[in-house]
Coordinates of C-alpha atoms in Angstrom, one line a residue:
Chain A
A1445 CA -107.7 155.3 51.0
T1446 CA -111.3 155.6 52.6
I1447 CA -111.9 152.0 53.5
T1448 CA -114.4 151.4 50.6
E1449 CA -111.8 152.2 48.7
S1450 CA -108.7 150.0 50.3
K1451 CA -107.5 147.4 47.7
S1452 CA -105.4 145.5 50.4
F1453 CA -106.7 141.6 51.6
S1454 CA -108.3 143.6 55.1
T1455 CA -108.3 147.0 56.5
T1456 CA -109.4 148.1 60.0
V1457 CA -109.9 151.1 61.1
K1458 CA -111.2 151.8 64.7
A1459 CA -114.2 154.5 65.6
P1460 CA -115.3 156.6 64.2
Y1461 CA -116.9 155.5 61.1
P1462 CA -120.0 155.4 59.3
G1463 CA -121.8 152.7 61.9
H1464 CA -124.7 151.4 61.9
K1465 CA -127.9 152.0 64.8
P1466 CA -131.4 151.4 63.7
D1467 CA -133.3 153.9 63.2
K1468 CA -137.4 152.2 61.9
L1469 CA -139.2 150.1 62.9
T1470 CA -140.9 148.0 59.8
H1471 CA -143.9 145.5 59.8
L1472 CA -144.6 143.2 57.2
H1473 CA -147.8 141.4 57.0
F1474 CA -148.3 138.8 54.1
Y1475 CA -149.9 135.4 52.8
F1476 CA -147.4 132.9 52.1
H1477 CA -148.7 129.8 49.6
D1478 CA -145.9 126.5 49.9
I1479 CA -147.7 124.6 46.8
V1480 CA -146.4 121.1 46.8
S1481 CA -149.2 119.6 44.2
G1482 CA -149.1 120.2 40.7
D1483 CA -147.7 120.3 37.5
K1484 CA -145.8 124.1 38.8
P1485 CA -145.2 122.6 42.9
T1486 CA -142.7 126.5 43.8
S1487 CA -141.4 123.4 47.4
V1488 CA -139.8 120.3 46.2
Q1489 CA -138.0 117.6 48.0
V1490 CA -134.5 117.1 47.0
A1491 CA -133.0 115.1 49.8
N1492 CA -134.5 113.0 52.5
G1493 CA -132.6 111.0 55.1
P1494 CA -133.3 106.6 55.0
T1495 CA -136.5 106.6 57.4
T1496 CA -138.2 109.9 55.8
N1497 CA -141.0 108.3 53.9
S1498 CA -141.8 105.9 58.2
S1499 CA -141.3 108.5 60.1
A1500 CA -144.8 110.0 61.2
T1501 CA -142.6 113.4 61.1
G1502 CA -140.8 113.2 57.5
F1503 CA -138.0 113.1 59.6
G1504 CA -135.2 113.8 57.5
L1505 CA -136.9 115.1 54.3
V1506 CA -134.3 118.6 52.7
A1507 CA -137.2 121.0 50.2
V1508 CA -135.8 123.7 48.0
V1509 CA -139.0 126.2 47.5
D1510 CA -139.5 129.5 45.8
D1511 CA -142.7 130.3 47.4
K1512 CA -145.0 133.3 46.4
L1513 CA -145.5 135.9 48.7
T1514 CA -149.4 138.2 48.1
V1515 CA -150.7 141.2 49.8
G1516 CA -154.2 138.8 50.3
P1517 CA -154.8 135.4 51.4
E1518 CA -155.6 134.3 48.0
I1519 CA -152.3 133.2 45.5
T1520 CA -154.5 135.5 43.0
S1521 CA -154.0 138.3 45.4
E1522 CA -151.5 140.7 44.3
E1523 CA -148.2 139.8 44.9
V1524 CA -145.5 140.9 46.8
G1525 CA -142.2 139.1 46.7
R1526 CA -141.1 135.0 47.2
A1527 CA -140.3 132.9 50.2
Q1528 CA -136.7 131.3 48.7
G1529 CA -135.1 128.8 50.1
M1530 CA -134.5 125.5 52.4
Y1531 CA -136.5 123.3 54.7
A1532 CA -135.6 120.2 56.5
S1533 CA -137.9 117.9 58.8
A1534 CA -135.6 118.7 61.7
D1535 CA -137.6 116.8 64.7
Q1536 CA -138.2 113.3 64.9
N1537 CA -141.5 113.4 67.2
K1538 CA -142.8 117.1 66.8
L1539 CA -142.9 118.4 63.1
G1540 CA -140.6 120.8 63.0
L1541 CA -139.4 122.9 60.2
L1542 CA -135.3 124.2 60.2
M1543 CA -136.0 127.3 57.4
A1544 CA -133.6 128.4 56.3
F1545 CA -135.4 131.2 53.8
N1546 CA -134.9 134.3 52.4
L1547 CA -137.7 136.7 51.9
V1548 CA -137.6 138.4 48.5
F1549 CA -139.8 141.4 48.0
T1550 CA -140.4 142.8 44.4
K1551 CA -142.8 145.7 44.7
G1552 CA -143.8 148.9 46.1
K1553 CA -140.7 150.2 47.5
F1554 CA -139.3 147.1 49.3
S1555 CA -138.8 146.5 46.3
D1556 CA -135.4 144.3 45.4
S1557 CA -134.7 144.0 49.2
T1558 CA -134.4 140.8 51.5
V1559 CA -134.9 139.7 54.7
A1560 CA -133.3 137.1 55.9
M1561 CA -135.4 133.9 57.9
Y1562 CA -133.2 131.2 60.4
G1563 CA -134.6 129.5 62.7
R1564 CA -137.1 126.9 63.4
N1565 CA -141.0 126.0 62.5
P1566 CA -143.5 123.5 64.6
V1567 CA -145.8 123.7 62.0
L1568 CA -149.0 122.7 63.7
S1569 CA -148.2 125.4 66.5
K1570 CA -150.8 127.7 66.5
V1571 CA -148.0 130.1 66.3
R1572 CA -144.7 129.8 64.7
E1573 CA -141.7 133.2 65.6
M1574 CA -139.1 132.6 63.7
P1575 CA -136.0 135.2 64.1
I1576 CA -134.3 137.6 61.3
I1577 CA -131.4 137.5 61.7
G1578 CA -130.6 139.9 58.4
G1579 CA -131.6 141.6 55.6
T1580 CA -130.0 143.8 52.1
G1581 CA -131.2 146.6 50.1
A1582 CA -134.2 148.7 52.9
F1583 CA -133.0 146.3 55.4
R1584 CA -129.3 146.5 55.8
F1585 CA -128.2 145.3 58.8
G1586 CA -131.6 144.3 59.9
R1587 CA -133.4 142.3 62.8
G1588 CA -136.1 140.8 64.3
Y1589 CA -138.4 138.5 64.5
A1590 CA -141.4 136.9 61.8
L1591 CA -144.0 135.3 63.4
A1592 CA -147.0 132.4 61.2
K1593 CA -149.8 131.4 61.4
T1594 CA -151.4 128.7 59.1
L1595 CA -154.8 129.8 57.4
V1596 CA -155.1 127.5 55.1
F1597 CA -154.0 123.3 55.2
N1598 CA -155.8 121.0 51.6
I1599 CA -154.6 117.7 53.5
T1600 CA -155.7 116.0 50.2
S1601 CA -152.9 118.7 48.4
G1602 CA -151.1 119.1 51.0
D1603 CA -150.8 122.9 49.5
A1604 CA -151.2 125.2 52.7
V1605 CA -151.5 129.3 53.5
V1606 CA -149.6 130.5 56.1
E1607 CA -150.1 134.6 57.0
Y1608 CA -147.2 136.1 58.1
N1609 CA -146.5 139.4 60.6
V1610 CA -142.8 140.1 60.1
Y1611 CA -140.7 143.1 62.4
I1612 CA -137.5 144.6 62.0
W1613 CA -135.4 147.0 62.9
H1614 CA -133.4 147.7 60.1
Chain B
A560 CA -119.1 131.2 90.4
T561 CA -118.8 133.8 87.1
I562 CA -120.8 133.1 84.0
T563 CA -117.9 131.5 82.1
E564 CA -117.4 129.1 85.2
S565 CA -120.7 127.8 85.4
K566 CA -120.8 123.7 85.0
S567 CA -125.0 123.8 85.3
F568 CA -127.1 123.9 82.1
S569 CA -128.1 127.0 82.6
T570 CA -126.8 131.1 84.1
T571 CA -128.2 134.1 83.4
V572 CA -126.8 137.2 85.0
K573 CA -128.4 140.7 85.0
A574 CA -126.5 144.1 83.5
P575 CA -123.5 144.7 84.1
Y576 CA -121.7 142.4 82.4
P577 CA -119.1 142.5 79.8
G578 CA -120.9 144.0 77.0
H579 CA -120.0 143.3 73.2
K580 CA -119.7 146.9 71.9
P581 CA -118.5 147.3 67.9
D582 CA -115.7 149.2 67.7
K583 CA -114.2 148.4 64.9
L584 CA -114.5 148.8 60.9
T585 CA -113.0 145.6 58.8
H586 CA -113.0 145.9 55.5
L587 CA -111.9 142.3 53.5
H588 CA -111.1 142.7 50.0
F589 CA -110.1 139.1 47.8
Y590 CA -111.5 136.7 45.1
F591 CA -113.4 133.7 45.3
H592 CA -113.1 131.0 42.2
D593 CA -115.9 128.6 41.9
I594 CA -114.5 125.3 40.5
V595 CA -117.5 122.9 39.0
S596 CA -114.3 121.6 36.2
G597 CA -111.4 119.1 35.9
D598 CA -110.6 116.2 38.8
K599 CA -110.9 118.3 41.5
P600 CA -113.8 120.0 42.3
T601 CA -114.1 122.4 44.9
S602 CA -118.0 123.2 44.8
V603 CA -119.9 119.8 44.4
Q604 CA -123.4 119.4 44.1
V605 CA -125.4 117.0 46.9
A606 CA -128.6 116.7 45.9
N607 CA -131.3 118.1 43.1
G608 CA -135.1 118.2 42.6
P609 CA -137.7 116.2 40.2
T610 CA -137.0 119.3 38.0
T611 CA -133.8 120.3 38.0
N612 CA -132.6 119.3 35.1
S613 CA -135.4 120.5 33.1
S614 CA -135.3 124.1 35.2
A615 CA -134.4 127.2 33.3
T616 CA -132.2 128.0 37.2
G617 CA -131.5 124.4 38.4
F618 CA -134.7 125.0 39.9
G619 CA -133.9 122.3 43.3
L620 CA -130.2 122.0 43.0
V621 CA -127.9 121.3 46.2
A622 CA -124.0 121.9 46.6
V623 CA -121.4 122.0 48.6
V624 CA -118.2 124.2 48.6
D625 CA -114.6 124.5 49.8
D626 CA -113.4 127.0 47.2
K627 CA -110.3 129.0 47.4
L628 CA -109.9 132.7 48.5
T629 CA -107.5 135.3 47.1
V630 CA -105.4 138.1 47.5
G631 CA -105.5 138.4 43.6
P632 CA -108.1 137.7 41.0
E633 CA -105.5 134.7 39.9
I634 CA -106.6 132.0 41.2
T635 CA -102.7 131.6 41.8
S636 CA -102.6 134.4 43.2
E637 CA -102.0 133.9 47.7
E638 CA -104.8 131.8 49.3
V639 CA -106.8 134.3 52.4
G640 CA -108.6 131.5 53.1
R641 CA -111.7 129.5 52.3
A642 CA -115.4 129.9 51.8
Q643 CA -117.1 126.6 52.8
G644 CA -120.6 126.2 53.0
M645 CA -123.9 126.0 51.2
Y646 CA -125.8 127.3 48.5
A647 CA -129.5 125.8 46.8
S648 CA -131.0 127.7 43.5
A649 CA -133.4 128.7 45.0
D650 CA -135.7 130.8 42.3
Q651 CA -138.0 129.0 39.5
N652 CA -137.5 132.4 37.5
K653 CA -134.5 134.4 38.0
L654 CA -130.9 132.4 38.8
G655 CA -130.7 133.3 42.9
L656 CA -129.1 131.4 45.2
L657 CA -129.5 130.8 48.6
M658 CA -125.8 131.4 49.7
A659 CA -125.0 129.5 53.5
F660 CA -121.3 130.4 54.0
N661 CA -118.9 130.2 56.6
L662 CA -115.7 132.8 55.5
V663 CA -113.0 130.7 57.0
F664 CA -109.5 132.9 57.0
T665 CA -106.3 131.3 56.9
K666 CA -103.5 133.8 56.6
G667 CA -102.5 137.0 58.5
K668 CA -104.1 138.9 61.9
F669 CA -107.9 137.1 60.9
S670 CA -106.1 133.8 60.0
D671 CA -108.7 130.7 62.2
S672 CA -111.4 133.7 62.4
T673 CA -114.7 133.2 61.1
V674 CA -117.3 135.1 59.0
A675 CA -120.8 133.6 58.2
M676 CA -122.4 134.9 55.4
Y677 CA -126.1 134.0 54.5
G678 CA -128.3 135.1 52.1
R679 CA -129.5 135.0 48.5
N680 CA -127.0 135.8 45.3
P681 CA -128.8 136.5 42.4
V682 CA -126.0 135.5 40.4
L683 CA -126.1 136.8 37.3
S684 CA -126.8 140.7 38.6
K685 CA -124.1 142.7 38.3
V686 CA -123.9 143.2 42.1
R687 CA -124.6 141.7 44.8
E688 CA -125.1 142.4 48.4
M689 CA -124.9 139.7 51.5
P690 CA -125.6 139.6 54.5
I691 CA -123.1 138.8 56.9
I692 CA -125.1 137.9 60.6
G693 CA -122.0 136.5 62.4
G694 CA -117.9 135.2 63.1
T695 CA -115.9 133.9 65.6
G696 CA -112.6 134.6 66.7
A697 CA -112.0 138.5 65.6
F698 CA -115.1 138.6 64.1
R699 CA -117.3 137.2 67.3
F700 CA -120.8 139.3 67.3
G701 CA -119.7 140.8 64.0
R702 CA -122.1 142.5 61.3
G703 CA -122.9 143.1 58.2
Y704 CA -122.9 143.2 54.6
A705 CA -120.6 141.1 51.2
L706 CA -120.3 142.5 48.1
A707 CA -120.3 141.2 45.2
K708 CA -119.3 141.2 41.8
T709 CA -118.7 138.5 39.0
L710 CA -115.5 138.9 37.5
V711 CA -115.0 136.0 35.4
F712 CA -117.9 133.1 34.4
N713 CA -116.3 130.7 31.9
I714 CA -119.8 129.6 30.1
T715 CA -117.8 126.3 28.9
S716 CA -116.5 124.6 31.8
G717 CA -118.7 126.8 34.3
D718 CA -115.9 128.0 36.5
A719 CA -116.4 131.6 38.2
V720 CA -114.1 134.0 39.6
V721 CA -116.2 136.7 41.8
E722 CA -114.5 139.9 43.0
Y723 CA -115.8 140.2 47.3
N724 CA -115.9 143.4 49.6
V725 CA -116.9 142.6 52.6
Y726 CA -117.6 145.5 55.3
I727 CA -117.6 143.7 58.7
W728 CA -118.7 145.1 62.3
H729 CA -117.7 144.1 65.5

C-alpha cells in the first residue's frame, strides 16, 4: 500500500517520496477591516484579565475575530476573504497583540485556500511584520511573512482599516 | 564552546553546522473523539463573546480540549495519544474553528513525540485540511498537513468522532 493508503496507525517511508520544495512566491495585497462598533461587530471580546480595564494596553484582553478582507481600502470594495482567529493583548507597556489568525480566501484562484498567520502585532508601529507559518490548499507548506500598516484608526468607534502585504513561498 | 553549551543569552554560528533536512515522511491514521457531554467531557468551553449564544455559529466560543486519539473508530479501541489545545469559533457565517492543537502520542515509537497542528477547521465540510507547523522529539522540524473527516456527529449529545490522516515530512 502506498503511504496514503496505509490503514495502520503509523507508516514511515524514507526518501525518495513525494516531497515539497517551495516553487512559487505569491504576493497578496488586501485591506483588513477590524469592526468593533455597531450592532454587527466582526471583532468581539471573549475574555479579560483582572487588570485589563485599568491597564493602559488592555493587557489580558482576548478577542475572537472574523474580519473582512477587501481589494480596496473601502469596506464596500470587493471582498476577497476573511481574517478569522483570535488576538490577545499581551504587552503590559506598549500595545502588542499575540495574533493567531487564518486568512481564508473566498474569491478567485485562491478561493478555499487558507494562510496561517501567527505572531506579534505591535499595533502602534508604522509597519508590523508577522510570520506566515503554514497554509492549506494552494498554500500547502506555505511560509513567509505579512506586513501590516494601519491606514485608518477611528478613535471614537475603535474601528480600523489595515493594509496587508503578504509574501508566501509555497 | 559548541552552540549547545553556550551560556550567554545568544550565540549564532554560520554554516556549516548540523542542519536538518527532512528525510522521512510519516503517515499517521487515527480517530479523534470530541466528548462534550456526560460528566467527564474532554472538550470544555472556557470563554464566549457577547453574541455567542445567539449566533448560528456560536461565534466567539473558545474551548480547551484534551481529546482521546484511538487506533480504531470506537472510543474503546487502543489509545495512541491525545489532541490537546484550544479552538475558537471564528466564523460568523459558516461554522469554522481556529484550531491550535498539539497531537501528543503516548504509544509505540512516537511515544512522547508531539505534532503541532494550527489552522482553520470548517467542521461541516466533508474533508478539512489543516497545516502541521512543527513537532518535537521524532517530529522535530516536522511540517505537513492533516486531513480531518467527520465519521460520527451525535446531534443530541454533541459528541463527534473524526477520522484523521496526518502526513509529516520530518
